[in-house]
Amino acid sequence: MFRGSATQKFSPSSAFLSSQHRSGLMFMYAVRAEEPAVETAEEAKEPAEADINELCKDMFNKMATYLTGELTATSEDYKLLENMNKLTSLKYLEMKDIAINISRNLKDLNQKYAALQPYLEQINLIEEQVAALEQAAYKLDAYSKKLGNYCPLLLLALNVAPCEGI
């Protein structure tokens, strides 16, 4: 299970100590140059109880600080969402008021249009009558021009003075 480094060079007269960490414990073993296949291991001493307690306290304090930070960040996120929801609901209330005002104004405009409808119909009727009168005036003008062309000939035939100003 324990092995020395494969890249180490051994001299025939030397013996030295090597160490490896396994599952948090440190093992010491001796590697002899004369017997490269034989290894012996010794378990390293554990740290003192006070050191372990101090390290545990430090770890728990740091973990508590980390978790407090995470919970604070999450809490701040929820507060931000709550504020955004409040602002959104206020905006929707404002939009609702605007929509109600628009609806009310539209109803007023429809009532005014309904009140003006008879007058608008009269205006349309007058417009049609004006168009008919305009057509009659064009026809009368055309007829009078034709009549003006015949007037001198007619007057000559009747021996009357020519029409002037027509």
mmCIF file of C-alpha atoms in Angstrom:
data_model
loop_
_atom_site.group_PDB
_atom_site.id
_atom_site.type_symbol
_atom_site.label_atom_id
_atom_site.label_comp_id
_atom_site.label_asym_id
_atom_site.label_seq_id
_atom_site.Cartn_x
_atom_site.Cartn_y
_atom_site.Cartn_z
ATOM 1 C CA MET A 1 0.000 0.000 0.000
ATOM 2 C CA PHE A 2 2.817 2.432 0.751
ATOM 3 C CA ARG A 3 5.349 3.130 -1.912
ATOM 4 C CA GLY A 4 8.389 5.289 -2.351
ATOM 5 C CA SER A 5 8.975 7.669 -5.213
ATOM 6 C CA ALA A 6 10.015 5.863 -8.375
ATOM 7 C CA THR A 7 12.302 8.703 -9.410
ATOM 8 C CA GLN A 8 14.492 8.649 -6.280
ATOM 9 C CA LYS A 9 18.079 7.498 -6.661
ATOM 10 C CA PHE A 10 19.388 5.267 -3.915
ATOM 11 C CA SER A 11 22.980 4.930 -2.924
ATOM 12 C CA PRO A 12 24.082 1.609 -1.450
ATOM 13 C CA SER A 13 25.036 3.066 1.918
ATOM 14 C CA SER A 14 22.201 5.536 2.483
ATOM 15 C CA ALA A 15 18.844 5.157 4.211
ATOM 16 C CA PHE A 16 16.389 8.035 4.523
ATOM 17 C CA LEU A 17 12.833 8.832 5.620
ATOM 18 C CA SER A 18 9.976 9.716 3.300
ATOM 19 C CA SER A 19 6.410 10.812 4.051
ATOM 20 C CA GLN A 20 3.002 10.625 2.358
ATOM 21 C CA HIS A 21 -0.443 11.962 3.268
ATOM 22 C CA ARG A 22 -3.330 9.486 3.186
ATOM 23 C CA SER A 23 -6.902 10.432 4.219
ATOM 24 C CA GLY A 24 -5.731 13.352 6.313
ATOM 25 C CA LEU A 25 -3.079 11.364 8.260
ATOM 26 C CA MET A 26 0.592 11.547 7.654
ATOM 27 C CA PHE A 27 2.554 8.327 7.388
ATOM 28 C CA MET A 28 6.275 8.105 7.760
ATOM 29 C CA TYR A 29 8.207 5.233 6.365
ATOM 30 C CA ALA A 30 11.800 4.368 5.898
ATOM 31 C CA VAL A 31 13.164 3.415 2.551
ATOM 32 C CA ARG A 32 16.401 1.560 2.515
ATOM 33 C CA ALA A 33 18.644 1.474 -0.471
ATOM 34 C CA GLU A 34 19.765 -2.044 0.301
ATOM 35 C CA GLU A 35 16.171 -3.328 0.416
ATOM 36 C CA PRO A 36 14.120 -1.267 -2.064
ATOM 37 C CA ALA A 37 11.059 -3.545 -1.876
ATOM 38 C CA VAL A 38 10.688 -3.409 1.918
ATOM 39 C CA GLU A 39 8.919 -0.423 3.481
ATOM 40 C CA THR A 40 8.005 0.330 7.049
ATOM 41 C CA ALA A 41 5.422 2.887 8.099
ATOM 42 C CA GLU A 42 4.759 4.870 11.219
ATOM 43 C CA GLU A 43 1.612 6.887 11.893
ATOM 44 C CA ALA A 44 2.281 10.567 12.471
ATOM 45 C CA LYS A 45 1.154 12.203 15.664
ATOM 46 C CA GLU A 46 -2.237 13.984 15.571
ATOM 47 C CA PRO A 47 -2.334 17.704 16.371
ATOM 48 C CA ALA A 48 -3.099 18.677 19.924
ATOM 49 C CA GLU A 49 -6.745 18.784 21.084
ATOM 50 C CA ALA A 50 -6.579 22.559 21.601
ATOM 51 C CA ASP A 51 -5.419 23.087 17.999
ATOM 52 C CA ILE A 52 -8.294 20.977 16.661
ATOM 53 C CA ASN A 53 -10.816 22.889 18.769
ATOM 54 C CA GLU A 54 -9.393 26.215 17.618
ATOM 55 C CA LEU A 55 -9.502 25.126 13.969
ATOM 56 C CA CYS A 56 -13.104 23.920 14.377
ATOM 57 C CA LYS A 57 -14.137 27.218 15.970
ATOM 58 C CA ASP A 58 -12.453 29.132 13.165
ATOM 59 C CA MET A 59 -14.160 26.952 10.539
ATOM 60 C CA PHE A 60 -17.586 27.376 12.166
ATOM 61 C CA ASN A 61 -17.096 31.151 12.453
ATOM 62 C CA LYS A 62 -16.143 31.423 8.797
ATOM 63 C CA MET A 63 -19.027 29.172 7.753
ATOM 64 C CA ALA A 64 -21.432 31.279 9.843
ATOM 65 C CA THR A 65 -20.106 34.451 8.200
ATOM 66 C CA TYR A 66 -20.515 32.905 4.744
ATOM 67 C CA LEU A 67 -24.055 31.668 5.428
ATOM 68 C CA THR A 68 -25.007 35.018 6.968
ATOM 69 C CA GLY A 69 -23.789 36.739 3.816
ATOM 70 C CA GLU A 70 -25.738 34.342 1.590
ATOM 71 C CA LEU A 71 -28.920 34.787 3.627
ATOM 72 C CA THR A 72 -28.473 38.558 3.682
ATOM 73 C CA ALA A 73 -28.069 38.627 -0.103
ATOM 74 C CA THR A 74 -31.175 36.474 -0.544
ATOM 75 C CA SER A 75 -33.113 38.676 1.861
ATOM 76 C CA GLU A 76 -32.023 41.793 -0.034
ATOM 77 C CA ASP A 77 -33.104 40.169 -3.312
ATOM 78 C CA TYR A 78 -36.558 39.501 -1.876
ATOM 79 C CA LYS A 79 -36.806 43.076 -0.576
ATOM 80 C CA LEU A 80 -35.894 44.348 -4.034
ATOM 81 C CA LEU A 81 -38.550 42.119 -5.615
ATOM 82 C CA GLU A 82 -41.099 43.342 -3.073
ATOM 83 C CA ASN A 83 -40.303 46.973 -3.888
ATOM 84 C CA MET A 84 -40.492 46.257 -7.615
ATOM 85 C CA ASN A 85 -43.887 44.583 -7.137
ATOM 86 C CA LYS A 86 -45.157 47.584 -5.162
ATOM 87 C CA LEU A 87 -43.996 50.000 -7.868
ATOM 88 C CA THR A 88 -45.516 47.826 -10.574
ATOM 89 C CA SER A 89 -48.865 47.710 -8.783
ATOM 90 C CA LEU A 90 -48.778 51.517 -8.429
ATOM 91 C CA LYS A 91 -48.064 51.890 -12.143
ATOM 92 C CA TYR A 92 -50.960 49.553 -12.950
ATOM 93 C CA LEU A 93 -53.252 51.621 -10.711
ATOM 94 C CA GLU A 94 -52.156 54.766 -12.562
ATOM 95 C CA MET A 95 -52.769 53.053 -15.894
ATOM 96 C CA LYS A 96 -56.195 51.937 -14.663
ATOM 97 C CA ASP A 97 -57.075 55.540 -13.742
ATOM 98 C CA ILE A 98 -55.898 56.723 -17.156
ATOM 99 C CA ALA A 99 -57.975 54.026 -18.880
ATOM 100 C CA ILE A 100 -61.044 55.023 -16.834
ATOM 101 C CA ASN A 101 -60.546 58.686 -17.824
ATOM 102 C CA ILE A 102 -60.131 57.740 -21.482
ATOM 103 C CA SER A 103 -63.291 55.634 -21.331
ATOM 104 C CA ARG A 104 -65.223 58.479 -19.696
ATOM 105 C CA ASN A 105 -63.974 60.983 -22.297
ATOM 106 C CA LEU A 106 -64.859 58.585 -25.117
ATOM 107 C CA LYS A 107 -68.397 58.254 -23.769
ATOM 108 C CA ASP A 108 -68.667 62.061 -23.602
ATOM 109 C CA LEU A 109 -67.437 62.363 -27.189
ATOM 110 C CA ASN A 110 -69.927 59.731 -28.351
ATOM 111 C CA GLN A 111 -72.758 61.627 -26.633
ATOM 112 C CA LYS A 112 -71.667 64.905 -28.233
ATOM 113 C CA TYR A 113 -71.428 63.206 -31.625
ATOM 114 C CA ALA A 114 -74.926 61.778 -31.159
ATOM 115 C CA ALA A 115 -76.194 65.285 -30.282
ATOM 116 C CA LEU A 116 -74.507 66.721 -33.400
ATOM 117 C CA GLN A 117 -75.711 63.922 -35.692
ATOM 118 C CA PRO A 118 -78.934 65.728 -36.820
ATOM 119 C CA TYR A 119 -76.912 68.835 -37.672
ATOM 120 C CA LEU A 120 -74.359 66.759 -39.564
ATOM 121 C CA GLU A 121 -77.175 65.156 -41.561
ATOM 122 C CA GLN A 122 -78.537 68.636 -42.378
ATOM 123 C CA ILE A 123 -75.063 69.725 -43.502
ATOM 124 C CA ASN A 124 -74.847 66.659 -45.772
ATOM 125 C CA LEU A 125 -78.297 67.441 -47.218
ATOM 126 C CA ILE A 126 -77.335 71.088 -47.818
ATOM 127 C CA GLU A 127 -74.101 69.939 -49.461
ATOM 128 C CA GLU A 128 -76.070 67.695 -51.834
ATOM 129 C CA GLN A 129 -78.449 70.581 -52.631
ATOM 130 C CA VAL A 130 -75.526 72.954 -53.263
ATOM 131 C CA ALA A 131 -74.000 70.392 -55.627
ATOM 132 C CA ALA A 132 -77.338 70.126 -57.484
ATOM 133 C CA LEU A 133 -77.622 73.946 -57.659
ATOM 134 C CA GLU A 134 -74.060 74.155 -58.948
ATOM 135 C CA GLN A 135 -74.884 71.694 -61.724
ATOM 136 C CA ALA A 136 -78.020 73.711 -62.566
ATOM 137 C CA ALA A 137 -75.931 76.927 -62.654
ATOM 138 C CA TYR A 138 -73.418 75.299 -65.050
ATOM 139 C CA LYS A 139 -76.280 74.165 -67.290
ATOM 140 C CA LEU A 140 -77.902 77.635 -67.192
ATOM 141 C CA ASP A 141 -74.552 79.255 -68.009
ATOM 142 C CA ALA A 142 -74.016 76.934 -70.947
ATOM 143 C CA TYR A 143 -77.590 77.613 -72.189
ATOM 144 C CA SER A 144 -77.150 81.389 -71.865
ATOM 145 C CA LYS A 145 -73.901 81.233 -73.867
ATOM 146 C CA LYS A 146 -75.693 79.353 -76.629
ATOM 147 C CA LEU A 147 -78.528 81.859 -76.468
ATOM 148 C CA GLY A 148 -76.027 84.742 -76.642
ATOM 149 C CA ASN A 149 -74.624 83.281 -79.848
ATOM 150 C CA TYR A 150 -78.130 83.097 -81.374
ATOM 151 C CA CYS A 151 -79.251 86.523 -80.124
ATOM 152 C CA PRO A 152 -77.606 88.644 -82.870
ATOM 153 C CA LEU A 153 -78.931 86.355 -85.583
ATOM 154 C CA LEU A 154 -82.419 86.430 -84.119
ATOM 155 C CA LEU A 155 -82.384 90.196 -83.775
ATOM 156 C CA LEU A 156 -81.258 90.643 -87.356
ATOM 157 C CA ALA A 157 -84.088 88.488 -88.508
ATOM 158 C CA LEU A 158 -86.559 90.605 -86.519
ATOM 159 C CA ASN A 159 -84.914 93.916 -87.451
ATOM 160 C CA VAL A 160 -84.125 94.823 -83.838
ATOM 161 C CA ALA A 161 -80.952 96.454 -82.537
ATOM 162 C CA PRO A 162 -78.275 93.952 -81.473
ATOM 163 C CA CYS A 163 -78.127 92.812 -77.837
ATOM 164 C CA GLU A 164 -75.367 94.410 -75.972
ATOM 165 C CA GLY A 165 -74.028 93.345 -72.671
ATOM 166 C CA ILE A 166 -75.380 89.820 -72.887
#
